[in-house]
Short mmCIF file of C-alpha atoms in Angstrom, two decimals:
data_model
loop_
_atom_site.label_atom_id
_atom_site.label_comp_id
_atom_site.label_asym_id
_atom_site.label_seq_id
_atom_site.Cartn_x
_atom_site.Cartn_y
_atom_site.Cartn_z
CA UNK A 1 118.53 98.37 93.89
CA UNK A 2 119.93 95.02 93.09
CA UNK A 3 119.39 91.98 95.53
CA UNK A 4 122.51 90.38 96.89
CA UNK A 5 123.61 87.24 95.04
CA UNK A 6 123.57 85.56 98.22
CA UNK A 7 121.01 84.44 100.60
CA UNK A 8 121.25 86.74 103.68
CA UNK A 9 119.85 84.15 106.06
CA UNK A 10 123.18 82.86 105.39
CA UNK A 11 124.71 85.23 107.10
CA UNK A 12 122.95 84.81 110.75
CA UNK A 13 125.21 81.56 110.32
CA UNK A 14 128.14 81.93 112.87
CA UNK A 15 129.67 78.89 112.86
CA UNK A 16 131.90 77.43 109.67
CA UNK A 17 130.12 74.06 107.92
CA UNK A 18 132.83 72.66 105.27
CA UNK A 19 136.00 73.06 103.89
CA UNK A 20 136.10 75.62 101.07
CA UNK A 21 139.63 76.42 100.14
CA UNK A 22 143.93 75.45 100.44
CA UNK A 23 146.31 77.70 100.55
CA UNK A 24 150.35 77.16 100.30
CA UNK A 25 153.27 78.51 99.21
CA UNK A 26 156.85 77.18 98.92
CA UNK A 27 157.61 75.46 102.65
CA UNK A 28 155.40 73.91 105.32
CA UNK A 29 153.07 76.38 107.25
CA UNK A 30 153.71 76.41 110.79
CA UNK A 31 151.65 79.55 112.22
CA UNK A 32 149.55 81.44 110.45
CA UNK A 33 147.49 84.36 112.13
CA UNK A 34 144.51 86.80 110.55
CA UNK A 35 145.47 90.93 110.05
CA UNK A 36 143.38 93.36 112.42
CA UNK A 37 140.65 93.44 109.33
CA UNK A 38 140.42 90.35 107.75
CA UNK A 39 141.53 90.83 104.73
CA UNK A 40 145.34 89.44 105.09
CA UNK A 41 146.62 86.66 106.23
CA UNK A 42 150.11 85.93 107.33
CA UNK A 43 152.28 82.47 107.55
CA UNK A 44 155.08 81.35 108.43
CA UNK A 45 156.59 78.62 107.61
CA UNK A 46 159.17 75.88 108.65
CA UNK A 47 162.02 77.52 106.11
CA UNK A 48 162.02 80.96 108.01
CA UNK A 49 159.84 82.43 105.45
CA UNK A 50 156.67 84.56 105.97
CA UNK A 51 154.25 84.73 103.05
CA UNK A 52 151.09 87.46 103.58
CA UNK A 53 147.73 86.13 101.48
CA UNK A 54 145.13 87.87 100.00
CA UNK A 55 141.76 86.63 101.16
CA UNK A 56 140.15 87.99 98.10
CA UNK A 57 141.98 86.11 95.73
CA UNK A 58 143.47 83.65 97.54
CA UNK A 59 146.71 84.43 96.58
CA UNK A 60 150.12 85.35 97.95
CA UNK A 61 150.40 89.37 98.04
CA UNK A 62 153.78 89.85 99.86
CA UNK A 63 156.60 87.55 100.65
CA UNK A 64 159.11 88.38 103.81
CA UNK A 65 162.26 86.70 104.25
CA UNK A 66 164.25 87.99 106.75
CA UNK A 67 165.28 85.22 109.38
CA UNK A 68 168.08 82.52 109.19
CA UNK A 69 167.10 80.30 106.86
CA UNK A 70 165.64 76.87 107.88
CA UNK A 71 165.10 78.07 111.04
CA UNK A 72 160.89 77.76 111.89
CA UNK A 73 158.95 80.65 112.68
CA UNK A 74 157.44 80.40 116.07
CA UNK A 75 154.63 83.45 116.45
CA UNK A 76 153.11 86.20 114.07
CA UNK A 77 151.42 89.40 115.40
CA UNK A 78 149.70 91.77 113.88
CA UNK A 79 149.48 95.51 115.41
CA UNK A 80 146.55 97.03 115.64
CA UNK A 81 146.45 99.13 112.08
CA UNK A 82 147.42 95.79 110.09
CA UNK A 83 150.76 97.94 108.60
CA UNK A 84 152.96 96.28 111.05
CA UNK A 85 153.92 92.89 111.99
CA UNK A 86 155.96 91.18 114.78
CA UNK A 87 157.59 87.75 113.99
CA UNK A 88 159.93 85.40 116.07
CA UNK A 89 161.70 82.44 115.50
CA UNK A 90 163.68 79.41 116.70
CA UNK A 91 167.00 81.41 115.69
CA UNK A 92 166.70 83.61 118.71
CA UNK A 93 165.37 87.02 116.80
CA UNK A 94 162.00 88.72 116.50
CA UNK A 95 162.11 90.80 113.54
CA UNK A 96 159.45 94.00 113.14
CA UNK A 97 158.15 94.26 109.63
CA UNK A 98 156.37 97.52 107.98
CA UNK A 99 154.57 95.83 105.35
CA UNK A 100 154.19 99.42 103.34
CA UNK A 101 157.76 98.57 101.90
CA UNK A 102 158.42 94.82 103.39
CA UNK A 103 161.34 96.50 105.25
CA UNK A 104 162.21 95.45 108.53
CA UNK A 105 162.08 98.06 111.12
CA UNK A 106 163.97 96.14 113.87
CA UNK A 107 166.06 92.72 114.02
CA UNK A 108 166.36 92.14 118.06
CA UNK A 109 168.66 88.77 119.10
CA UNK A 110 167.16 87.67 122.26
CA UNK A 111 169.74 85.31 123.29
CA UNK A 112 167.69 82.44 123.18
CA UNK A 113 165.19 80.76 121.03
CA UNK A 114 161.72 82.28 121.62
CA UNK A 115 158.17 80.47 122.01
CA UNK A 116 155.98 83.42 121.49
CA UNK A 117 156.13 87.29 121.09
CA UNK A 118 153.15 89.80 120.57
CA UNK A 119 153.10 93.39 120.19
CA UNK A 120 151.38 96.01 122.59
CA UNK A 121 148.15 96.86 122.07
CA UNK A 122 148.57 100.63 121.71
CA UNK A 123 151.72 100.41 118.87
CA UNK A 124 154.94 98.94 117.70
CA UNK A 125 156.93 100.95 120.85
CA UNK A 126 157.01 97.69 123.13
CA UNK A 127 156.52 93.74 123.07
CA UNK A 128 156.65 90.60 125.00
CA UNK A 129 158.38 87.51 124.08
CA UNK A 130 158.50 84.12 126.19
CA UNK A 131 161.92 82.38 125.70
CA UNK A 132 163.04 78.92 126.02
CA UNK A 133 164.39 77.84 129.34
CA UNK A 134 165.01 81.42 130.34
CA UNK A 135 162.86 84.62 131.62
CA UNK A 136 160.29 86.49 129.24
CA UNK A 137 162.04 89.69 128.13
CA UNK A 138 159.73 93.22 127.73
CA UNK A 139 161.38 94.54 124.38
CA UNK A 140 161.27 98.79 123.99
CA UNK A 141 161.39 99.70 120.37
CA UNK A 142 161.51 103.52 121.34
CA UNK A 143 165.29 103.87 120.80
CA UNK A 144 167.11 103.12 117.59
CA UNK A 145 169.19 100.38 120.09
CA UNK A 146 165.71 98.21 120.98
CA UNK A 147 165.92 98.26 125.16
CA UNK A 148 165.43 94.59 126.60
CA UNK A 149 163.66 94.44 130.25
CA UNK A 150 163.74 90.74 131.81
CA UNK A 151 160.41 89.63 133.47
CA UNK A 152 159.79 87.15 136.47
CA UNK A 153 159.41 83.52 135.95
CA UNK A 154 158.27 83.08 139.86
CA UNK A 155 154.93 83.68 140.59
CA UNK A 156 153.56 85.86 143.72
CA UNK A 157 153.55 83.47 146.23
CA UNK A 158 151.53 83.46 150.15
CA UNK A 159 153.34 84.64 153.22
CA UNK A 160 153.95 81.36 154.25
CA UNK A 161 155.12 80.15 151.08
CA UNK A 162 158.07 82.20 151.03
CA UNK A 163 160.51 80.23 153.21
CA UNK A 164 160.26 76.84 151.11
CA UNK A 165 163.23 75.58 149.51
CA UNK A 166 163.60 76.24 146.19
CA UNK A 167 160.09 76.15 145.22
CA UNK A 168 160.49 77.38 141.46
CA UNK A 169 163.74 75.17 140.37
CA UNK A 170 163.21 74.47 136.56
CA UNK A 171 160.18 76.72 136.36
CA UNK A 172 160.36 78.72 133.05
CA UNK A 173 157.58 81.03 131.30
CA UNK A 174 156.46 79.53 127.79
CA UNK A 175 153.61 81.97 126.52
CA UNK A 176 152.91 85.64 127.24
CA UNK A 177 150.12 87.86 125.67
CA UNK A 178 149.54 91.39 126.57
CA UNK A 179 146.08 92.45 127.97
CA UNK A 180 144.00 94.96 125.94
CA UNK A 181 144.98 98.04 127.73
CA UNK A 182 148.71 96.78 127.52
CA UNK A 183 149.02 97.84 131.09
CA UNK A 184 150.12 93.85 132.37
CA UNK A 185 150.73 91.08 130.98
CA UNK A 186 150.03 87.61 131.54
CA UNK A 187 152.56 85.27 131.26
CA UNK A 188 151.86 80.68 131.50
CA UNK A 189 154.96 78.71 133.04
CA UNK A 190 156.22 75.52 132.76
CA UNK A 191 154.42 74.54 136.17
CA UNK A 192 150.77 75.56 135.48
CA UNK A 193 151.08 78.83 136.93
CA UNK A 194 149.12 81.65 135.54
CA UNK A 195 150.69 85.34 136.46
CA UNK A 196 149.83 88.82 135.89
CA UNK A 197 152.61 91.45 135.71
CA UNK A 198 152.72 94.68 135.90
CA UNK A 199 153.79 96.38 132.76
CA UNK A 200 155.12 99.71 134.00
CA UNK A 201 156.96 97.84 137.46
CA UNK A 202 157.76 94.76 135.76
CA UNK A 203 156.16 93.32 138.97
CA UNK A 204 153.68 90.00 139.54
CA UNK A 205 150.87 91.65 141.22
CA UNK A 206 149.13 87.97 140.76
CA UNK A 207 149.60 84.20 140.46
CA UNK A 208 147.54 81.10 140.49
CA UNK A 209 148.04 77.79 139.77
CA UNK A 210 145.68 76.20 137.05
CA UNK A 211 147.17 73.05 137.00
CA UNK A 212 150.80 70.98 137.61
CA UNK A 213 151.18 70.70 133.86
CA UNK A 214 152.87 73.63 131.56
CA UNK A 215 150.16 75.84 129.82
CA UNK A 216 150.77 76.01 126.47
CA UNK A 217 148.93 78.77 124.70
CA UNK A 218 147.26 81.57 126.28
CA UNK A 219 144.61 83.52 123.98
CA UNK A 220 142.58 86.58 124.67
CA UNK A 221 139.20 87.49 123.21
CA UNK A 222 138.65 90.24 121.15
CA UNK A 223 137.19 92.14 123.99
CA UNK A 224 139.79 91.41 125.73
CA UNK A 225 137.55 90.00 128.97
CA UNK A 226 137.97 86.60 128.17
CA UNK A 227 140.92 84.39 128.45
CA UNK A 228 141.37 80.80 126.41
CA UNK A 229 144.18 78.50 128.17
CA UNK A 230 145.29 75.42 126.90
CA UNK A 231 147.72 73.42 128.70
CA UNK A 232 149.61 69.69 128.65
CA UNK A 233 146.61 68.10 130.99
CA UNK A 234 144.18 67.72 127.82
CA UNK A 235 142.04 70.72 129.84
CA UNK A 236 141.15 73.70 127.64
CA UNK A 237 140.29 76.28 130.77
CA UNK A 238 138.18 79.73 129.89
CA UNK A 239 138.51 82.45 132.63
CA UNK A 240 136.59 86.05 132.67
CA UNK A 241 138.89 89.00 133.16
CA UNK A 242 139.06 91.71 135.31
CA UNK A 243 138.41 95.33 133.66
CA UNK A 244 142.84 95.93 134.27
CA UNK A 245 142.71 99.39 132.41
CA UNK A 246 140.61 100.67 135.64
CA UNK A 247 142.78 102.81 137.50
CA UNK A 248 141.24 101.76 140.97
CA UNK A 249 142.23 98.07 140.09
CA UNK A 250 143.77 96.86 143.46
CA UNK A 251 146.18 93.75 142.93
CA UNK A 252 144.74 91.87 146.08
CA UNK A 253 141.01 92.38 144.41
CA UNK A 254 142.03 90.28 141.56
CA UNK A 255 140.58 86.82 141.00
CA UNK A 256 140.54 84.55 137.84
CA UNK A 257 138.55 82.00 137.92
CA UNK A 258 138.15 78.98 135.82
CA UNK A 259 134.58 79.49 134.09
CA UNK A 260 134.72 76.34 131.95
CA UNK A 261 136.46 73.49 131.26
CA UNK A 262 136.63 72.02 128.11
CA UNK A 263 137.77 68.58 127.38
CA UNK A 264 137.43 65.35 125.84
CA UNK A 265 136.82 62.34 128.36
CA UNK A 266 136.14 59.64 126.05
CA UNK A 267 139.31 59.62 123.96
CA UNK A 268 141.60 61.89 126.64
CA UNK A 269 142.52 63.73 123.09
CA UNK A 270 145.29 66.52 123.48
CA UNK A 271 144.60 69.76 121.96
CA UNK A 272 147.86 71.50 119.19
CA UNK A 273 145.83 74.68 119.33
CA UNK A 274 142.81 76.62 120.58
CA UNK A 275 141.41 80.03 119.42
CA UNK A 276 138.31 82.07 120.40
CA UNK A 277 135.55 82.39 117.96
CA UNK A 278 135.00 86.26 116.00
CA UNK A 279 132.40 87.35 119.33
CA UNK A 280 134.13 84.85 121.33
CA UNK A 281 130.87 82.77 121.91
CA UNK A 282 132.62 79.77 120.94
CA UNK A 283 136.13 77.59 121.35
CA UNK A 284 138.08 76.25 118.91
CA UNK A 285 141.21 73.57 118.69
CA UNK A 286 143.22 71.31 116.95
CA UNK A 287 143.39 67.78 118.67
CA UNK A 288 147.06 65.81 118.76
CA UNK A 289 147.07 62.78 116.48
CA UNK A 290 143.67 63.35 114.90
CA UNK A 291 142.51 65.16 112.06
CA UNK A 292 139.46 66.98 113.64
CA UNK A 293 138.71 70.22 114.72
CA UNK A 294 136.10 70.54 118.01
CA UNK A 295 133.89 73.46 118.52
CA UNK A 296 132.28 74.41 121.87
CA UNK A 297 129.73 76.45 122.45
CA UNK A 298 130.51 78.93 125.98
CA UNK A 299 126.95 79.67 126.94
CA UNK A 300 126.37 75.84 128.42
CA UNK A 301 129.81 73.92 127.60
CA UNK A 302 128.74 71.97 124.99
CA UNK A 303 129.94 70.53 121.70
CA UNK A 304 128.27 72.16 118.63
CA UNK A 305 130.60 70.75 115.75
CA UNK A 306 132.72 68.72 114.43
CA UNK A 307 134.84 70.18 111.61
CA UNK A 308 136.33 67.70 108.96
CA UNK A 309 138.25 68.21 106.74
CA UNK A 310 142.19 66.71 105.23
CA UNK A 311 143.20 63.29 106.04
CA UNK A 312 146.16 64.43 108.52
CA UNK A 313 146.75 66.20 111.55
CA UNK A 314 145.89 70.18 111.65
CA UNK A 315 148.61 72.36 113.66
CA UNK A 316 147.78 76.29 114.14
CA UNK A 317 144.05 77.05 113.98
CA UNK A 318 142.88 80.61 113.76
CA UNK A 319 138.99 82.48 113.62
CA UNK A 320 138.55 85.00 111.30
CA UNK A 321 137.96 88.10 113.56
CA UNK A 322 134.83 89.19 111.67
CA UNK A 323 133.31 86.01 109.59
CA UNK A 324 132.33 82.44 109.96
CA UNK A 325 135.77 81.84 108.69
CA UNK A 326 138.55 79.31 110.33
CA UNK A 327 142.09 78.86 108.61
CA UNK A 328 144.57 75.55 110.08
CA UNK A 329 147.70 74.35 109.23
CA UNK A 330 148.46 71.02 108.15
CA UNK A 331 151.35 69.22 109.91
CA UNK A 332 152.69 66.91 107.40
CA UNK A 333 152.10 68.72 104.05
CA UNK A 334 152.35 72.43 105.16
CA UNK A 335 149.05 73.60 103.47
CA UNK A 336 146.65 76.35 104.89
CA UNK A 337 143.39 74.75 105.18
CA UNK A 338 139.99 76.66 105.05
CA UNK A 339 136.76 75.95 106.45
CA UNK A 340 133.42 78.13 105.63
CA UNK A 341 129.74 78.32 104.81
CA UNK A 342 128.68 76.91 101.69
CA UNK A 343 126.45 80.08 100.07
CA UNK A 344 124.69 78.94 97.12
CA UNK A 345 123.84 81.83 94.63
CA UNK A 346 120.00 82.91 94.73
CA UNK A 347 119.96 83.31 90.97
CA UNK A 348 116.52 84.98 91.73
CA UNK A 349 118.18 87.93 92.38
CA UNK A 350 118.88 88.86 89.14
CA UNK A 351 114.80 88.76 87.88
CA UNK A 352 113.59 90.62 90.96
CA UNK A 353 109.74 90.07 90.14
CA UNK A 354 110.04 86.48 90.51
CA UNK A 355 110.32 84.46 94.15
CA UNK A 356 112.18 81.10 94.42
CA UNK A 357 108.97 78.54 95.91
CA UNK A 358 109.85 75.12 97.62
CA UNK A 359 105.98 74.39 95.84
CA UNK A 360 103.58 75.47 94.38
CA UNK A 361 101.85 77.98 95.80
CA UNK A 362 97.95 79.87 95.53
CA UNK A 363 98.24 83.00 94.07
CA UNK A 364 95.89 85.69 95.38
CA UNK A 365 95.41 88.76 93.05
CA UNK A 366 95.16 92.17 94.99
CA UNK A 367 92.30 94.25 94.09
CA UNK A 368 94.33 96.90 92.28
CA UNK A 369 96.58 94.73 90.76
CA UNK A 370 95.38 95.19 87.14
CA UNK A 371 93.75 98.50 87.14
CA UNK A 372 94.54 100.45 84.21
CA UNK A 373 96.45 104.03 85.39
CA UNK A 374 96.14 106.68 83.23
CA UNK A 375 99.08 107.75 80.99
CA UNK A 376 99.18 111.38 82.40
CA UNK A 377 99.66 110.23 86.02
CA UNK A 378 101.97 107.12 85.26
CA UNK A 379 104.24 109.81 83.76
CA UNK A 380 103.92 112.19 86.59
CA UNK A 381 104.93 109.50 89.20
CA UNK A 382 107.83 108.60 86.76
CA UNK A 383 108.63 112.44 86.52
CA UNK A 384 108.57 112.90 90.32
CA UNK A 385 110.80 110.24 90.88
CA UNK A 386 113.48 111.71 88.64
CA UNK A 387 113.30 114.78 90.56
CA UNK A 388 114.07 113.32 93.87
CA UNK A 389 117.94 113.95 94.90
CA UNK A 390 120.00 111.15 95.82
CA UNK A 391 122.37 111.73 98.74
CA UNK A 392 125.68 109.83 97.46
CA UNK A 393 128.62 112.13 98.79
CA UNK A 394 127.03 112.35 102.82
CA UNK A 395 129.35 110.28 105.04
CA UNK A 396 128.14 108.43 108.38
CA UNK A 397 130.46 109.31 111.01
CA UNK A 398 128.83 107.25 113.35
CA UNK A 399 128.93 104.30 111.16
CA UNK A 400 132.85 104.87 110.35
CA UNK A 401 134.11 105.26 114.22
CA UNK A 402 132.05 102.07 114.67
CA UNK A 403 133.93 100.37 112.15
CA UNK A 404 137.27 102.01 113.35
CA UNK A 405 137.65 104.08 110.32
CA UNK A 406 137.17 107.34 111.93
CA UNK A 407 138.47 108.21 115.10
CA UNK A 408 136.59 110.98 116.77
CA UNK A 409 136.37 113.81 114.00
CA UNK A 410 139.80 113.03 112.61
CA UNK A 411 140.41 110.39 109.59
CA UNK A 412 142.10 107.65 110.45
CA UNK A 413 144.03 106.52 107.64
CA UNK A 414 143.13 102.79 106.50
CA UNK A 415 146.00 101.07 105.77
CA UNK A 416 146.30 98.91 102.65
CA UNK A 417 148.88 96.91 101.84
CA UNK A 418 150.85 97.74 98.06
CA UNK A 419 150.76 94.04 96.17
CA UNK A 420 154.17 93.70 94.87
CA UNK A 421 153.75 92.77 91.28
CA UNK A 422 156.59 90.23 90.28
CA UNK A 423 157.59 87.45 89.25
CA UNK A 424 160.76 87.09 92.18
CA UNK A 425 157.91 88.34 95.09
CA UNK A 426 155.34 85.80 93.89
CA UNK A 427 155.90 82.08 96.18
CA UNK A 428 152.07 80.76 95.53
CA UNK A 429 151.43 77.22 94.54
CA UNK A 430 150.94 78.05 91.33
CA UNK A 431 153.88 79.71 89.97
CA UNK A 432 154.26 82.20 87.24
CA UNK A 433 157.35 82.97 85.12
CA UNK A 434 158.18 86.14 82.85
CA UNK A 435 158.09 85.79 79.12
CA UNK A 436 157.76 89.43 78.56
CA UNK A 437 157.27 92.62 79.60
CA UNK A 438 153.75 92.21 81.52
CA UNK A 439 153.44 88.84 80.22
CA UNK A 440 153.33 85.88 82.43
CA UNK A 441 153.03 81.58 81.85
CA UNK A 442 152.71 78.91 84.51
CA UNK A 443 155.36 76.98 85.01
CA UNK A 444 155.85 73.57 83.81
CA UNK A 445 153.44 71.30 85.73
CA UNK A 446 156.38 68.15 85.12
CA UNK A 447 157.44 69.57 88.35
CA UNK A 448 156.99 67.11 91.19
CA UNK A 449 155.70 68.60 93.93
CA UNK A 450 158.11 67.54 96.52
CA UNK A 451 161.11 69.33 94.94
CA UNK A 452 159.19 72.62 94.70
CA UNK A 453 158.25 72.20 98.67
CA UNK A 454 162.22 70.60 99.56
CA UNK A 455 164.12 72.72 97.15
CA UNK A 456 165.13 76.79 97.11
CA UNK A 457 162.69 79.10 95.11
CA UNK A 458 165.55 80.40 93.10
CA UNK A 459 167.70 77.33 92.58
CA UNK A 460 164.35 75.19 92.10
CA UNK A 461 163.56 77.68 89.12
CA UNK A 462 166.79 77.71 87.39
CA UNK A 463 167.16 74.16 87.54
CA UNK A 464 163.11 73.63 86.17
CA UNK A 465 164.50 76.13 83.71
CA UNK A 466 167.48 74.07 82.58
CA UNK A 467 165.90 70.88 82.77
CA UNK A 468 163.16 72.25 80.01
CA UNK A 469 165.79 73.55 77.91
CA UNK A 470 167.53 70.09 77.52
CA UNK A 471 164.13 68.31 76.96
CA UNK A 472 163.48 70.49 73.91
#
């Protein structure tokens, strides 16, 4: 069998070391957020546009444009077979896409513009979205007319807090994530609060108060027992999470408490964005005004790294849910950045009876190293060896439902995404144009930069087009 190009002590590596790639297409990156599997990743940018990559080639494989133009996209989620995807944007509507066809499913105007909206768990039936100055809505996608279901800004406040005076004037909900069960939800206000609700009831069945500050972002690991909150008072707070699926869960036995506190009290540096690490071991985020991403490790609080990278500010960060992988947005020019381990190829590999040595080394001859084997039984092994059967159609079962390619004893089908091979569905950085039928060209690198980012895709063309023509 051949030996992997690639050193596999490499790969006990879990944290990323340098920056390995850019991505961009036409308009500034805003959000960006990894697929279910790794293998996609979706942006959206500051022109309303939503471009999917391909991880494997780096390159854009699907291009969605279905919000008002120029108007940002706030929030990308993915569901949980990576077909689907939920965006929202500043022009009040969250728009479900089923990336089989790039069609969109449902186009829901929620009256208001909307910070943040995420899918449930279990399917595309339901999601959450946090508006601006106004209550979180549950949206139903059951019906062909989407069904919206306010939520509760208040939290669930003591017995003897009831009677005070107006005690949530101006208090609004800005993020809202489902939990993994999708049975509540937990919602961040404008006031530090931190509530559960009840999914089925629409209900707070729990509140408390992190800080007097709004929280910002709310993330959930991938087990879904650990919560990430970041929030205005330069605190980035990690809090363990009740089992919520369990039946028996009484609302009075819940009780999140802070487990760490993560924060920089040198420079006071605010945080853009925070994200959990693949096995959630580590912390992640962006810093306001800097150019540098932090990395702590949870076991004892501490800082492991230092990530460096482009000379400006970095926006969205995101971990790739399997890898060593981490993808950020740049504020002022829009591109995706990527971080990674460096893997130098062990060009060993491809003479197998030869070992890399740092130096020279003693070699020590085994006893029957250079015995002479007779012909007859040299050819016997050889003959035995071609009569052994190799086993290439048996399938693991246990290996597949690990990976989540098999549930119980029924396929699960593994969705892939078609590429859409054209020339008007292509928005990379690197353009191509049609000369002929299957025949492609680059187009003409005269083009300065800033009118393909400011100018329309189609218009931009036409004009590049025209200006050619009257330079030849």
């Amino acid at each position: 069998m051949n030996l992997p190009l690639s050193d596999p002590t490499l790969l006990a590596q879990d944290i990323p070391e340098i920056l390995t790639a850019r991505l961009r297409s036409s308009g500034q990156a805003v959000c960006i957020r990894f697929s279910p599997r790794g293998d996609l990743l979706a942006s959206g940018t500051t022109k309303g546009t939503i471009a999917i990559f391909d991880l494997e080639t780096n390159g854009v494989a699907r291009k969605l444009k279905g919000h008002t133009a120029g108007r940002a996209i706030q929030s990308l989620s993915w569901d949980k077979s990576g077909r689907y995807l939920l965006s929202s944007s500043i022009d009040w509507k969250i728009v479900l896409w089923d990336l089989q066809d790039g069609s969109r499913l449902h186009t829901v105007n929620l009256g208001a513009p909307v910070y943040i909206a995420q899918l449930h768990p279990s399917g595309i039936s339901q999601c959450v979205a946090a508006l601006y100055e106004y209550r979180p809505v549950l949206v139903d996608f059951s019906t062909k007319q989407a069904k919206q279901h306010a939520l509760p800004n208040s939290p669930k406040r003591a017995a003897h807090e009831d009677g005070s005076d107006k005690p949530d004037a101006k208090l609004f909900t800005t993020v809202a994530v489902f939990t993994p069960s999708g049975s509540h939800i937990i919602t961040g206000t404008t006031k530090g609060w931190l509530n559960v609700i009840h999914t089925a009831t629409r209900d707070v069945v729990y509140s408390t108060r992190l800080c007097a500050k709004p929280i910002l972002l709310i993330r959930l690991s991938s087990s879904g027992r650990d919560l990430l909150v970041n929030a205005s008072d330069t605190i980035i707070r990690t809090i363990k999470l009740p089992d919520f699926s369990d039946p028996n869960l009484q609302p009075d036995s819940i009780n999140l408490e802070v487990e760490h506190k993560f924060q920089d009290v040198v420079n006071r540096l605010s945080w853009n964005h925070v994200s959990f690490s693949s096995t959630a071991d580590y912390v992640m985020a962006s810093t306001l005004m800097n150019h540098d991403i932090y990395i702590w490790e949870r076991g004892h609080g501490s800082l492991v790294k230092i990530l460096e990278g482009p000379k400006e500010e970095l926006g969205a960060v995101e971990w790739h849910p399997t890898r060593p992988f981490v993808a950020a947005c740049g504020v002022e020019s829009g591109k995706i950045h990527i971080w990674g381990i460096n893997t130098p190829q062990r060009w060993s590999a491809l003479a197998p009876d030869f070992a890399e040595v740092e130096e020279n080394e003693e070699y020590i001859e085994r006893e029957d190293e250079f015995d002479i084997q007779p012909d007859e039984e040299i050819r016997q092994r050889m003959l035995d060896q071609e009569d052994e059967e190799v086993d290439v159609l048996s399938v693991d079962i246990g290996q597949l439902e690990r990976e989540g390619v098999m549930k119980g004893s029924a396929e699960a089908e593994v969705f892939r995404m078609p590429v859409l091979v054209g020339a008007d569905e292509s928005d990379s950085e690197d353009e191509m144009v049609a000369i002929g039928t299957g025949q492609f060209r680059r187009k003409s690198t005269a083009r300065e930069d800033s009118e393909f980012l400011e100018g329309d895709d189609g218009e931009g063309a036409a004009a590049a087009g025209t200006k050619r023509r009257r330079g030849e």
